[in-house]
Short mmCIF file of C-alpha atoms in Angstrom, two decimals:
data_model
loop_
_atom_site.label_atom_id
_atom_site.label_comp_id
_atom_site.label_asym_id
_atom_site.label_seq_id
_atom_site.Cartn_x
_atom_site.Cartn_y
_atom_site.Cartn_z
CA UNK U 51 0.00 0.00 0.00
CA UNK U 52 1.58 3.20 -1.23
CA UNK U 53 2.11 5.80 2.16
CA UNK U 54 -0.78 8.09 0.13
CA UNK U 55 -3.16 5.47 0.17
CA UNK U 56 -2.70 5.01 4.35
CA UNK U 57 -3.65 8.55 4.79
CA UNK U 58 -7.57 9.30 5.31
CA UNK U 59 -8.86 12.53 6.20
CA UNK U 60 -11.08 12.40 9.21
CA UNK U 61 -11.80 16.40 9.34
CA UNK U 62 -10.34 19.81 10.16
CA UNK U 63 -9.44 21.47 13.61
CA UNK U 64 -8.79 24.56 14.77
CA UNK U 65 -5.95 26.04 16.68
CA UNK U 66 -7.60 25.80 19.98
CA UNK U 67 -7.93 22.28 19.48
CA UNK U 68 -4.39 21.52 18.46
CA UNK U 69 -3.16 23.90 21.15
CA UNK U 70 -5.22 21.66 23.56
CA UNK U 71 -3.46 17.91 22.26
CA UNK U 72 0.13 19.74 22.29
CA UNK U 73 -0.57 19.77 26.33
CA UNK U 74 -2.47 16.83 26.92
CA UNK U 75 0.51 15.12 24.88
CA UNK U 76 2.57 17.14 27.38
CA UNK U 77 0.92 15.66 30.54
CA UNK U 78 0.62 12.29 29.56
CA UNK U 79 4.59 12.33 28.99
CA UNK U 80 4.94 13.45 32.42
CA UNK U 81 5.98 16.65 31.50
CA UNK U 82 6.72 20.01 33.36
CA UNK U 83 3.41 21.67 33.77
CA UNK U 84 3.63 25.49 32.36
CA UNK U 85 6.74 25.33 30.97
CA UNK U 86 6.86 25.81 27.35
CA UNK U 87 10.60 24.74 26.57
CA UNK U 88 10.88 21.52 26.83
CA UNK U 89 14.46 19.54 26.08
CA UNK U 90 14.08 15.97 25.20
CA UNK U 91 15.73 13.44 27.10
CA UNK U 92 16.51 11.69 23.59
CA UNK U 93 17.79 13.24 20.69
CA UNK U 94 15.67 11.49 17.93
CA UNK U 95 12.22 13.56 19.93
CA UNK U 96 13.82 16.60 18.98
CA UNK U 97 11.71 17.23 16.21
CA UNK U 98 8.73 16.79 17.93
CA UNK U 99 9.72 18.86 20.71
CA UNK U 100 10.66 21.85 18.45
CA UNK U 101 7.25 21.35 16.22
CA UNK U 102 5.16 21.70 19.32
CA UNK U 103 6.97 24.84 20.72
CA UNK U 104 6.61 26.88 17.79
CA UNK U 105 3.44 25.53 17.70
CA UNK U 106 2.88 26.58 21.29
CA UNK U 107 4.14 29.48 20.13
CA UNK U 108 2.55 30.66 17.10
CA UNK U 109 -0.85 29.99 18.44
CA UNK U 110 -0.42 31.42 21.75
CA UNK U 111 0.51 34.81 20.61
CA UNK U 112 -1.86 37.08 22.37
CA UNK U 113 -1.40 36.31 26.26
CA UNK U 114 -4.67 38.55 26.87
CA UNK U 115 -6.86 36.09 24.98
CA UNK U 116 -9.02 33.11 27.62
CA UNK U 117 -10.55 30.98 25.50
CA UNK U 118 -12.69 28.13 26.48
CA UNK U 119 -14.34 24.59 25.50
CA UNK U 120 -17.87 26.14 26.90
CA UNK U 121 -17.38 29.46 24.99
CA UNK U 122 -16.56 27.90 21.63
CA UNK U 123 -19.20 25.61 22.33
CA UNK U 124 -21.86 28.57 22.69
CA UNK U 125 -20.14 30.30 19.82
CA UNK U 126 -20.95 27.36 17.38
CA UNK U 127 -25.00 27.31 18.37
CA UNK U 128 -25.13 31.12 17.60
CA UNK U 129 -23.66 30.68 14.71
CA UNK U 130 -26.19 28.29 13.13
CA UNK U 131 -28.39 30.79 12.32
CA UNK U 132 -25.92 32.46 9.46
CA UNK U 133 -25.48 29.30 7.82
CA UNK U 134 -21.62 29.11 7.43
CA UNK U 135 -19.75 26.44 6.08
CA UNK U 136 -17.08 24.89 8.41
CA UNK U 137 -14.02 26.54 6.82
CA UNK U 138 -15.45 30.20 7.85
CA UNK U 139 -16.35 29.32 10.90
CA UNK U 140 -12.72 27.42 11.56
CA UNK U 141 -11.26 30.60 10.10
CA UNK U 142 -13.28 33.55 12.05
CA UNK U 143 -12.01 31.11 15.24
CA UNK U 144 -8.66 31.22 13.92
CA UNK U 145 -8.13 34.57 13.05
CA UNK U 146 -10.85 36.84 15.69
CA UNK U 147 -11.94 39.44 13.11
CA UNK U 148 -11.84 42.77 14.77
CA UNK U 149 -13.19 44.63 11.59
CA UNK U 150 -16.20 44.28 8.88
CA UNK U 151 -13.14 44.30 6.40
CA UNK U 152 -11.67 41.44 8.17
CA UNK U 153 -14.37 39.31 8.38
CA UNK U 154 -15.46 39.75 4.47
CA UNK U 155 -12.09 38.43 3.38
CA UNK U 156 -12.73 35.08 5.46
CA UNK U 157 -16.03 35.03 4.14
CA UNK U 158 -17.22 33.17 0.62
CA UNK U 159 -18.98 35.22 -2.28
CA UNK U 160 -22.20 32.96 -0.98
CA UNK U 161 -22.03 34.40 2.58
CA UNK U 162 -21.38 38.08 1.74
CA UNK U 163 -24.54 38.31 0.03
CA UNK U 164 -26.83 36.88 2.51
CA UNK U 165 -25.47 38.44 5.41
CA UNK U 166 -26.10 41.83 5.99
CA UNK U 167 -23.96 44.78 7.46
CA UNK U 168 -25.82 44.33 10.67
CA UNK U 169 -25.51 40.49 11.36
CA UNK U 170 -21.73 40.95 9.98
CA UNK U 171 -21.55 43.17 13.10
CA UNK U 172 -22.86 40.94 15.48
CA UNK U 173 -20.57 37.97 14.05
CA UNK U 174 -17.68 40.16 15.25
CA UNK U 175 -19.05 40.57 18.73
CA UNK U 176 -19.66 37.01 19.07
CA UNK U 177 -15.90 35.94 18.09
CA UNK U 178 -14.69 38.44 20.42
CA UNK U 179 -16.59 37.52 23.59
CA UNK U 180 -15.08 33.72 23.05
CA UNK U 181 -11.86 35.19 23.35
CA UNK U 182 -11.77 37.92 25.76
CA UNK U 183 -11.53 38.30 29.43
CA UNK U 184 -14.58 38.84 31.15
CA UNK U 185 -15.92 39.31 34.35
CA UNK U 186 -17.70 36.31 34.20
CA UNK U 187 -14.73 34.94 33.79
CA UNK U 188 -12.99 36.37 36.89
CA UNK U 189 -16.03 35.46 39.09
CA UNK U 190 -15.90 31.40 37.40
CA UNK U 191 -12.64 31.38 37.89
CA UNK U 192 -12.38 32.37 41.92
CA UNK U 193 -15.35 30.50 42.85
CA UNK U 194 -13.03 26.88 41.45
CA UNK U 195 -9.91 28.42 43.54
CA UNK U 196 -12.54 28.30 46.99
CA UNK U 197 -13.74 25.08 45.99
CA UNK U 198 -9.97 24.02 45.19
CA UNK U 199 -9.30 25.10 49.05
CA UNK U 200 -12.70 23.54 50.82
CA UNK U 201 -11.77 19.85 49.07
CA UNK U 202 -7.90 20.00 50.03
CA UNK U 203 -6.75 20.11 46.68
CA UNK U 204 -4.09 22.99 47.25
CA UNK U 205 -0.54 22.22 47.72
CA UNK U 206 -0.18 22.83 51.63
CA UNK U 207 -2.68 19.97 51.57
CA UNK U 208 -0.50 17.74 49.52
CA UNK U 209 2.37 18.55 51.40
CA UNK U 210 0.67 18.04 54.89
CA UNK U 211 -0.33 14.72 53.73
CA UNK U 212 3.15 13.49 53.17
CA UNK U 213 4.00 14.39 56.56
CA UNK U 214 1.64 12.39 57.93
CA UNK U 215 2.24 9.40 55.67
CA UNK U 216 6.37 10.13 57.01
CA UNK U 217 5.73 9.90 60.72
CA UNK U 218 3.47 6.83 60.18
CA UNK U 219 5.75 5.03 58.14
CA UNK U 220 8.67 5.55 60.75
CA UNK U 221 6.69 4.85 63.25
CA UNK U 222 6.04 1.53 61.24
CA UNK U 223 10.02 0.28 61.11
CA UNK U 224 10.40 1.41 64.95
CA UNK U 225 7.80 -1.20 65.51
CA UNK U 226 9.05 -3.83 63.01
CA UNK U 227 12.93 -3.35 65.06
CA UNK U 228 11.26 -3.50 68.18
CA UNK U 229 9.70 -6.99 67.18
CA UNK U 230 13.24 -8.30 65.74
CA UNK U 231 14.97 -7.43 69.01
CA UNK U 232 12.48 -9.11 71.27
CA UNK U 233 12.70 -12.34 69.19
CA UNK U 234 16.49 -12.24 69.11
CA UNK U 235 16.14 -11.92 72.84
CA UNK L 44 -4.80 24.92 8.07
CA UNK L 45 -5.04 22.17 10.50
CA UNK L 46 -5.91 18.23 9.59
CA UNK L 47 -6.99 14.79 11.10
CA UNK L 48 -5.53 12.10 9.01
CA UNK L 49 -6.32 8.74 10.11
CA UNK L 50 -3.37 6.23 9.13
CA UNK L 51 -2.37 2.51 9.16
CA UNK L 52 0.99 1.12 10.13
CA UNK L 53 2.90 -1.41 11.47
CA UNK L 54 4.82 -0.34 14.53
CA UNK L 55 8.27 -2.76 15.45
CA UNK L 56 8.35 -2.79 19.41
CA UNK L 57 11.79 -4.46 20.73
CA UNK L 58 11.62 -6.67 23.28
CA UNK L 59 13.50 -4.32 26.00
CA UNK L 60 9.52 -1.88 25.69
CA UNK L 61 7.22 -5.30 26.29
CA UNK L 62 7.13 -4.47 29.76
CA UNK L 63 6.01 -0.57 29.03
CA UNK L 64 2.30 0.85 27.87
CA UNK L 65 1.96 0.57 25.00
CA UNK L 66 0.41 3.43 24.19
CA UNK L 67 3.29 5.78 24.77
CA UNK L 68 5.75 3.44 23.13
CA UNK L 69 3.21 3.63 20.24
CA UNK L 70 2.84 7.00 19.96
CA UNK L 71 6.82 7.69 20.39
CA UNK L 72 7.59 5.54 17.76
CA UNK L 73 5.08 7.02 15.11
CA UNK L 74 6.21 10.39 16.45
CA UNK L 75 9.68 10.24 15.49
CA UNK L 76 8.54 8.17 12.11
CA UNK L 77 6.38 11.23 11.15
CA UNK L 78 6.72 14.44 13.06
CA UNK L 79 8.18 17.51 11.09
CA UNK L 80 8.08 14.71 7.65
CA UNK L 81 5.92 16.11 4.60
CA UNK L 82 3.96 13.18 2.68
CA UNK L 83 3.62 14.50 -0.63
CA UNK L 84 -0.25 15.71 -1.72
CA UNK L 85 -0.91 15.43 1.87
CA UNK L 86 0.43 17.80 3.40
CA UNK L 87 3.33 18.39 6.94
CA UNK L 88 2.60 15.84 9.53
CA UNK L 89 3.00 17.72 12.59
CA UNK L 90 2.94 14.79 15.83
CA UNK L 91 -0.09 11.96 16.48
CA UNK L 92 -2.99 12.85 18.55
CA UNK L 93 -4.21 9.61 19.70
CA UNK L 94 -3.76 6.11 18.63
CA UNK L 95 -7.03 4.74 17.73
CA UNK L 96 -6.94 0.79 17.47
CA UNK L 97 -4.43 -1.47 18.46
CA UNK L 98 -3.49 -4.94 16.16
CA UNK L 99 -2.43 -8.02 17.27
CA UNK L 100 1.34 -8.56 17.54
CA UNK L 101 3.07 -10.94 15.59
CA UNK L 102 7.00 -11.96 16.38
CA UNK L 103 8.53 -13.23 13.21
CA UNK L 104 11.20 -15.80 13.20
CA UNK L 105 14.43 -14.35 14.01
CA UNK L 106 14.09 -11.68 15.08
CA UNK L 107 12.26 -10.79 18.42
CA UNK L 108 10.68 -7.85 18.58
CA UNK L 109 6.53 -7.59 18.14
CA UNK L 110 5.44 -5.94 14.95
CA UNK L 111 1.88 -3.91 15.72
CA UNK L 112 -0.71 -2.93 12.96
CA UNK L 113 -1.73 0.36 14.43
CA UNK L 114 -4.21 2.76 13.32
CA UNK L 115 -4.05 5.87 14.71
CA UNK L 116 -5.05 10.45 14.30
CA UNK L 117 -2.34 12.43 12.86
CA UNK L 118 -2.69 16.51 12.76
CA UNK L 119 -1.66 17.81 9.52
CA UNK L 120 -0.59 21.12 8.12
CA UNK L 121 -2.19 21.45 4.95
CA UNK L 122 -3.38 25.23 3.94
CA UNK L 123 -6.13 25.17 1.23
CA UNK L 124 -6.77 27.51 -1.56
CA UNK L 125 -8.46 31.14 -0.36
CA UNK L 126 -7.42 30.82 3.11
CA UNK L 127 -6.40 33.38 5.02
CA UNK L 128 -2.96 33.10 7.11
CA UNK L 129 -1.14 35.38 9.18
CA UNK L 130 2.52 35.03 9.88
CA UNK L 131 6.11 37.45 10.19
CA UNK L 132 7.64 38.68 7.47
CA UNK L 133 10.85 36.50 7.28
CA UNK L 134 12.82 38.14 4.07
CA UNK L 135 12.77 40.12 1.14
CA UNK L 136 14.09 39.23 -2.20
CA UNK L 137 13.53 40.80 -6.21
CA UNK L 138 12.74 37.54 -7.38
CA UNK L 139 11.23 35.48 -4.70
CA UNK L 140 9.29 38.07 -3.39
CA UNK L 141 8.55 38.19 0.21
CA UNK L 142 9.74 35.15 2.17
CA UNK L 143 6.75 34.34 5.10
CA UNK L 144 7.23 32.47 8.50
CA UNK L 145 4.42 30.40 10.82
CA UNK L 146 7.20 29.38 13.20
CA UNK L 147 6.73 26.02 12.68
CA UNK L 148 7.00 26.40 8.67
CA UNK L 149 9.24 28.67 6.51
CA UNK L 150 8.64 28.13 2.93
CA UNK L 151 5.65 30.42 2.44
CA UNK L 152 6.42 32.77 -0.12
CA UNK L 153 4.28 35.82 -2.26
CA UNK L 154 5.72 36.19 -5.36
CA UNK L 155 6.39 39.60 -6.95
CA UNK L 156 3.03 39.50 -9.34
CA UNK L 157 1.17 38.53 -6.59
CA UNK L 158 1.94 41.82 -4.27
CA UNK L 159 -0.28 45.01 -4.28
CA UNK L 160 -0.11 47.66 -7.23
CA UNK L 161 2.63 50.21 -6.75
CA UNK L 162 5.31 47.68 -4.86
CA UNK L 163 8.80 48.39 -5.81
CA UNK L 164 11.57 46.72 -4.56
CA UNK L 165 13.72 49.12 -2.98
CA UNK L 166 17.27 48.24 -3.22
CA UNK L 167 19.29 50.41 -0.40
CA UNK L 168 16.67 49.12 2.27
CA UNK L 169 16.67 45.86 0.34
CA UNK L 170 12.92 46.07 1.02
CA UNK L 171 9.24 45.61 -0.98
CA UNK L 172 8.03 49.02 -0.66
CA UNK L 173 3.91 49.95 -1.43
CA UNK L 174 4.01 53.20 -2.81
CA UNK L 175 0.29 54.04 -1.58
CA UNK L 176 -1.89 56.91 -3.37
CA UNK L 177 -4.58 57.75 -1.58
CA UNK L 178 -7.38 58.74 -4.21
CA UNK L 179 -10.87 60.40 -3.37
CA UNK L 180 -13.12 57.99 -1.85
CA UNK L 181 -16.21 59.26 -4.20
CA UNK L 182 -14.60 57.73 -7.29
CA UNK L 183 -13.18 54.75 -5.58
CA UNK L 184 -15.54 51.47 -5.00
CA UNK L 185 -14.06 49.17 -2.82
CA UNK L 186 -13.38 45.84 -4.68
CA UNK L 187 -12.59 43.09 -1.97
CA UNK L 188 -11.72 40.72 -4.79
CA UNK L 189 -10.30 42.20 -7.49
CA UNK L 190 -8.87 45.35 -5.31
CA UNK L 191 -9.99 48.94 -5.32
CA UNK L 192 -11.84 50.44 -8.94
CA UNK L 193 -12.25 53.63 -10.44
CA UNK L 194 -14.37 54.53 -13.18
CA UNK L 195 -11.39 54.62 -15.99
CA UNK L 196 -9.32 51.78 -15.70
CA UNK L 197 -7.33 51.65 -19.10
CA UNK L 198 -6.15 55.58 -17.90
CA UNK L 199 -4.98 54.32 -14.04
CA UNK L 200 -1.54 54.13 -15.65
CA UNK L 201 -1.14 57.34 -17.26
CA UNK L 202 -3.14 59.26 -14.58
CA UNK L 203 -1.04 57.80 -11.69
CA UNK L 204 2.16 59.52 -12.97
CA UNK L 205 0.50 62.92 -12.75
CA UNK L 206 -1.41 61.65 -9.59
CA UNK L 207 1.93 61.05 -8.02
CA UNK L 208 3.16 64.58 -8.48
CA UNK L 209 -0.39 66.33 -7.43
CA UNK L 210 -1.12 63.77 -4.45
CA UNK L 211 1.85 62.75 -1.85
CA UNK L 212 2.62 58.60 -2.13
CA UNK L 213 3.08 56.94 0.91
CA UNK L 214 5.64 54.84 1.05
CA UNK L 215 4.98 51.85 3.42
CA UNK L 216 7.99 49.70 3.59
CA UNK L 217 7.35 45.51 4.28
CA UNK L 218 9.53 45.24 7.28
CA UNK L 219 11.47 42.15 8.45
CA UNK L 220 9.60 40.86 11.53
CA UNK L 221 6.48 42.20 11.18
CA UNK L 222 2.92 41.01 10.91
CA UNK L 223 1.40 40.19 7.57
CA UNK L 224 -1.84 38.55 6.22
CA UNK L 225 -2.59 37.21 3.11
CA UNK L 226 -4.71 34.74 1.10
CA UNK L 227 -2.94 31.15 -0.22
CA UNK L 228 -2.98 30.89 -3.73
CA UNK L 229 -1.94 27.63 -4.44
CA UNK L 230 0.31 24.69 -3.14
CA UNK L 231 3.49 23.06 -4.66
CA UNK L 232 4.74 19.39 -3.50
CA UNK L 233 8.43 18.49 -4.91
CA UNK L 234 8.82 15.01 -5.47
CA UNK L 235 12.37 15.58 -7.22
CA UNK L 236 14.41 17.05 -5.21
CA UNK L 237 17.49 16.19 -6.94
CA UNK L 238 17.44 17.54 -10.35
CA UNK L 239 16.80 20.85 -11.70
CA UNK L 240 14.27 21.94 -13.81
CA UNK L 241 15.57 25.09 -16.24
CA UNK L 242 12.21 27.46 -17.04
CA UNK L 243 11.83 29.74 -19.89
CA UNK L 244 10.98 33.06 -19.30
CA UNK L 245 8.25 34.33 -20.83
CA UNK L 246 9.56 36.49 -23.51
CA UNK L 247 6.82 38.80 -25.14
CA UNK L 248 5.91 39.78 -28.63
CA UNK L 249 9.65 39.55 -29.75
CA UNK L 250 9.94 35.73 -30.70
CA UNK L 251 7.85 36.21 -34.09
CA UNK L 252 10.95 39.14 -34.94
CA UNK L 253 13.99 37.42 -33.36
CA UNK L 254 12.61 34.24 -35.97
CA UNK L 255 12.18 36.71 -38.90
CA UNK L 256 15.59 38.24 -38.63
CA UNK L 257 17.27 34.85 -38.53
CA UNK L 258 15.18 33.45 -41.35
CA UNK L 259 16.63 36.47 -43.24
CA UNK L 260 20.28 35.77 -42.27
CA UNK L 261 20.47 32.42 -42.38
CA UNK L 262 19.55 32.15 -46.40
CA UNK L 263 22.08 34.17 -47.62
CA UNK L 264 25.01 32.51 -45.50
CA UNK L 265 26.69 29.30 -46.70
CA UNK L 266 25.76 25.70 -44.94
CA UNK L 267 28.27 25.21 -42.86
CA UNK L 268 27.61 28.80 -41.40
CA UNK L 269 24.20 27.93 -40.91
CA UNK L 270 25.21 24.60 -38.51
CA UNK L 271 27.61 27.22 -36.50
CA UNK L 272 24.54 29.82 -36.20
CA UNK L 273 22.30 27.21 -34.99
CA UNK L 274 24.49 25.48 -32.47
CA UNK L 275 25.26 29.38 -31.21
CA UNK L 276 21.43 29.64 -31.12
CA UNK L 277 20.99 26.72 -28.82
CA UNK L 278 23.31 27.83 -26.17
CA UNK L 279 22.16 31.40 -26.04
CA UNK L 280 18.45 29.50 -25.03
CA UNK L 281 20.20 27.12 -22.62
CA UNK L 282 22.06 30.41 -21.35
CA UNK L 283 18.49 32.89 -21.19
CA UNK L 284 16.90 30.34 -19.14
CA UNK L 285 16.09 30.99 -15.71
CA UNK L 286 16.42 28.59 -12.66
CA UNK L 287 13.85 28.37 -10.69
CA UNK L 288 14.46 31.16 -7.58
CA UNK L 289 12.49 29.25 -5.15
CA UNK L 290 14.58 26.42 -3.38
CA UNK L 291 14.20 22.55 -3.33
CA UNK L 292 11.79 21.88 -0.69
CA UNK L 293 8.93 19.58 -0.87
CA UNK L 294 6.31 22.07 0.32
CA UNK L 295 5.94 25.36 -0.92
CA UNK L 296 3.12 27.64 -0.12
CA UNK L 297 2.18 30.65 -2.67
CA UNK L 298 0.04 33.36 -1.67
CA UNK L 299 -1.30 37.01 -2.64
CA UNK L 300 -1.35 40.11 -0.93
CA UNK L 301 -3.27 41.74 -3.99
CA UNK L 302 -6.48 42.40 -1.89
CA UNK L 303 -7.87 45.13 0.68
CA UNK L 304 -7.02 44.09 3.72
CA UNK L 305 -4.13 42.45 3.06
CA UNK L 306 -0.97 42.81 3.58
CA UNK L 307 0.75 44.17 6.94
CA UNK L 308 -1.74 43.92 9.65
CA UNK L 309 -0.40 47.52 11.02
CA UNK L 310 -1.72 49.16 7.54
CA UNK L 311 -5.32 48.43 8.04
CA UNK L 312 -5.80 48.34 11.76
CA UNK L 313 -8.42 50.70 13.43
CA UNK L 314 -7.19 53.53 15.13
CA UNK L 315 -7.56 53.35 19.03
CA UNK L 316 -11.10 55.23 20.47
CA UNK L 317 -9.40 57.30 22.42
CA UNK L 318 -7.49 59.15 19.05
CA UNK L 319 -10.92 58.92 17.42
CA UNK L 320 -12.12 60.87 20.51
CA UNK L 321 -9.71 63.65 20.31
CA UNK L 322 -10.17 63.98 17.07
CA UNK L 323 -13.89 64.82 17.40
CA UNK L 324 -13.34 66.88 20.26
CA UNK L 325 -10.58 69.00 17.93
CA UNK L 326 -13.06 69.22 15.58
CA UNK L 327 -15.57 70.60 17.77
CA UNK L 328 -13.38 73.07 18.94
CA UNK L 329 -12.89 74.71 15.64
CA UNK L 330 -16.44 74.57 15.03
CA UNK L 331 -16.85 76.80 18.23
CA UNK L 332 -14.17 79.16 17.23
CA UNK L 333 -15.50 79.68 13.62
#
């Protein structure tokens, strides 16, 4: 079979998505968390390594951008109503149009006649309330960091945790070399 | 831009990884087969996503490691025809054009036909300069795919001249480093890389005279004059033809900056609300005055 033949397209992503399986990849390697330089214990994962930080890199441009699985997912039932094909939508998430010249180069011949100055408008609004910080966003985001605290996920926690497990696994051997000197004696 | 490709292949696991998930060995293997690799009319495979079914593992005699039919996601870099990209301005060149960076891929390129009316390639800077004239906006009609119109095309060419000495051209310079968009055009795979192809240039309007003229001179010459001429007409055509300027890669992207709104992002950003404000309230002040 010729190495064409093995390739099948099963659909097209966009740069949210591939951002998101660069650092699930990431975690499931074990690696640093946050850290976007990464050297590779072995030389022949080089390549990899590099692709995904410039990757990283390239799609992660603007730092002020908080984007979200929810907020694309509410993006993509709004948009229904314009009828877009997948490409435009994939591109308007790509590229967050900020003007009504942006958005009718991403758009087909099709699309630009339909939709009208107005809904245009309201297309660009959209796009940028999936990508900007809100204060929704700010309230969402301290409410997890109290329910982080209340279930003892926080690192004090963690670290109070090992302590304990410490003293009760010392306490453990004390009681194993008591044992082994009272049956010597 | 982005791909899933779904793929089958066999993986060879040694012996020393039998004790290991297989899932990571799997996906470590297929990396390094594939990562940063472009399969031709495909596009660049750029790592695997998730391995999707697993084979049974055969061992075949002598030799002991297991060989795994795999199938498994692959993303893809593969830009398609009327997209829009943006990406850094990596170089400048007279007969490439303007060389384009995504980070992760270099060979993007928009040739010198395909940049916006007016560029000139300006040789001290070693830069693609737009000479910009900004005309009045009554006559203009914004064309988003064919580029701004005026009511007398055929005269654009003679009027600019004396536009250019009534109306100041701005000259906005393509800088090394900074932000450009532009729409894909088409794509190029290279299966040869090893041999290379000599183009003819496109000569106009002056092959039906250079053919007269030689007619002419070649029937009152002797024979053996006639063999010299033509073996001196063969190298001057081996000579006149042009290598290709773009270099042997096997993925080549070609886009266009022709449109509105192309270009460098900087030239047709809007201007912050606060200017716009001051503006007004400059305006307003005059009006008071007057």
């Amino acid at each position: 079979m010729d190495l064409q033949q093995r390739f099948k397209q099963s659909g097209m992503i966009t740069g949210f998505e591939v951002s998101n399986l660069i650092t699930s990849n990431r975690r499931l390697r074990g690696d640093k968390k946050g850290k976007r330089k990464i050297t590779p214990r072995n030389p022949l994962d080089f390549e990899t390594y590099w692709l995904e930080y410039q990757l990283l890199n390239y799609l992660d441009e603007e730092t002020e951008t908080y984007r979200t699985r929810s907020k694309l997912l509410t993006f993509l039932e709004k948009v229904k109503k314009y009828d877009l094909t997948s490409g435009e939508i994939i591109q308007i998430l790509d590229t967050r149009p900020n003007n009504l010249l942006e958005l009718y180069l991403l758009l087909t011949t099709r699309s630009r006649e339909k939709i009208l100055d107005q809904e245009m408008l309201e297309l660009i609004d959209l796009s940028k309330k999936t990508y900007m910080w809100t204060d929704e966003d700010q309230i969402k985001k301290d409410k997890n960091k109290k329910r982080k605290k209340e279930n003892g996920k926080g690192k004090k926690k963690k670290i109070e945790k090992d302590k304990e497990q410490e003293q009760e696994n010392e306490k453990e051997m004390e009681m194993e070399i008591i044992k082994d000197e009272d049956e010597k004696n | 831009m982005f791909f899933l490709y779904l793929i089958t292949d066999t993986a060879t696991v040694p012996p020393s990884n039998f004790s290991k998930n297989i899932d990571k060995i799997l996906k470590v293997y297929f990396n390094r087969k594939y990562s940063n690799k472009v399969v031709i009319n495909v596009g660049l495979v750029l790592f695997v996503s998730e391995i999707v079914k697993i084979g049974k593992a055969f061992v075949h005699v002598g030799d002991g490691s297991a060989h795994i039919n795999t199938q498994f996601r692959v993303v893809v870099f593969r830009p398609y025809s009327d997209e829009i990209i943006e990406g850094e301005i990596l170089d400048c060149d007279p007969l490439k054009g303007v060389q384009i960076s995504c980070k992760f891929f270099q060979d993007i390129y928009i040739p010198p036909k395909a940049l916006k009316k007016g560029t000139k390639f300006d040789e001290t800077e070693s830069l693609w300069v737009w000479h910009f004239v900004p005309k009045d906006p009554e006559d203009v009609e914004l064309d988003p795919i064919g580029g701004s119109k005026s009511d007398d095309d055929e005269d654009d060419e003679n009027n600019s001249e004396n536009d250019e000495s009534n109306q100041e051209t701005h000259l906005l310079y393509m800088e090394i480093g900074r932000k450009i968009r532009f729409r894909v055009n088409s794509i190029k795979f290279k299966e040869d890389l090893s041999e290379e192809k000599l183009i003819k240039p496109i000569i106009e309007n002056n092959t039906q005279q250079n053919k007269q003229n030689s007619s002419i001179s070649i029937e009152n010459e002797n024979e053996n004059e006639k063999e010299n001429e033509k073996e001196n007409e063969k190298e001057k055509e081996q000579n006149s033809l042009i290598r290709d300027p773009y270099p042997k890669v096997p993925l080549i992207v070609f886009g266009s900056v022709k449109e509105d709104g192309l270009g460098l992002v900087e030239w047709w950003a809007d201007p912050d609300e606060d200017e716009l404000l001051d503006e007004e309230n400059q305006d307003n002040d005059e009006n008071e005055e007057n």
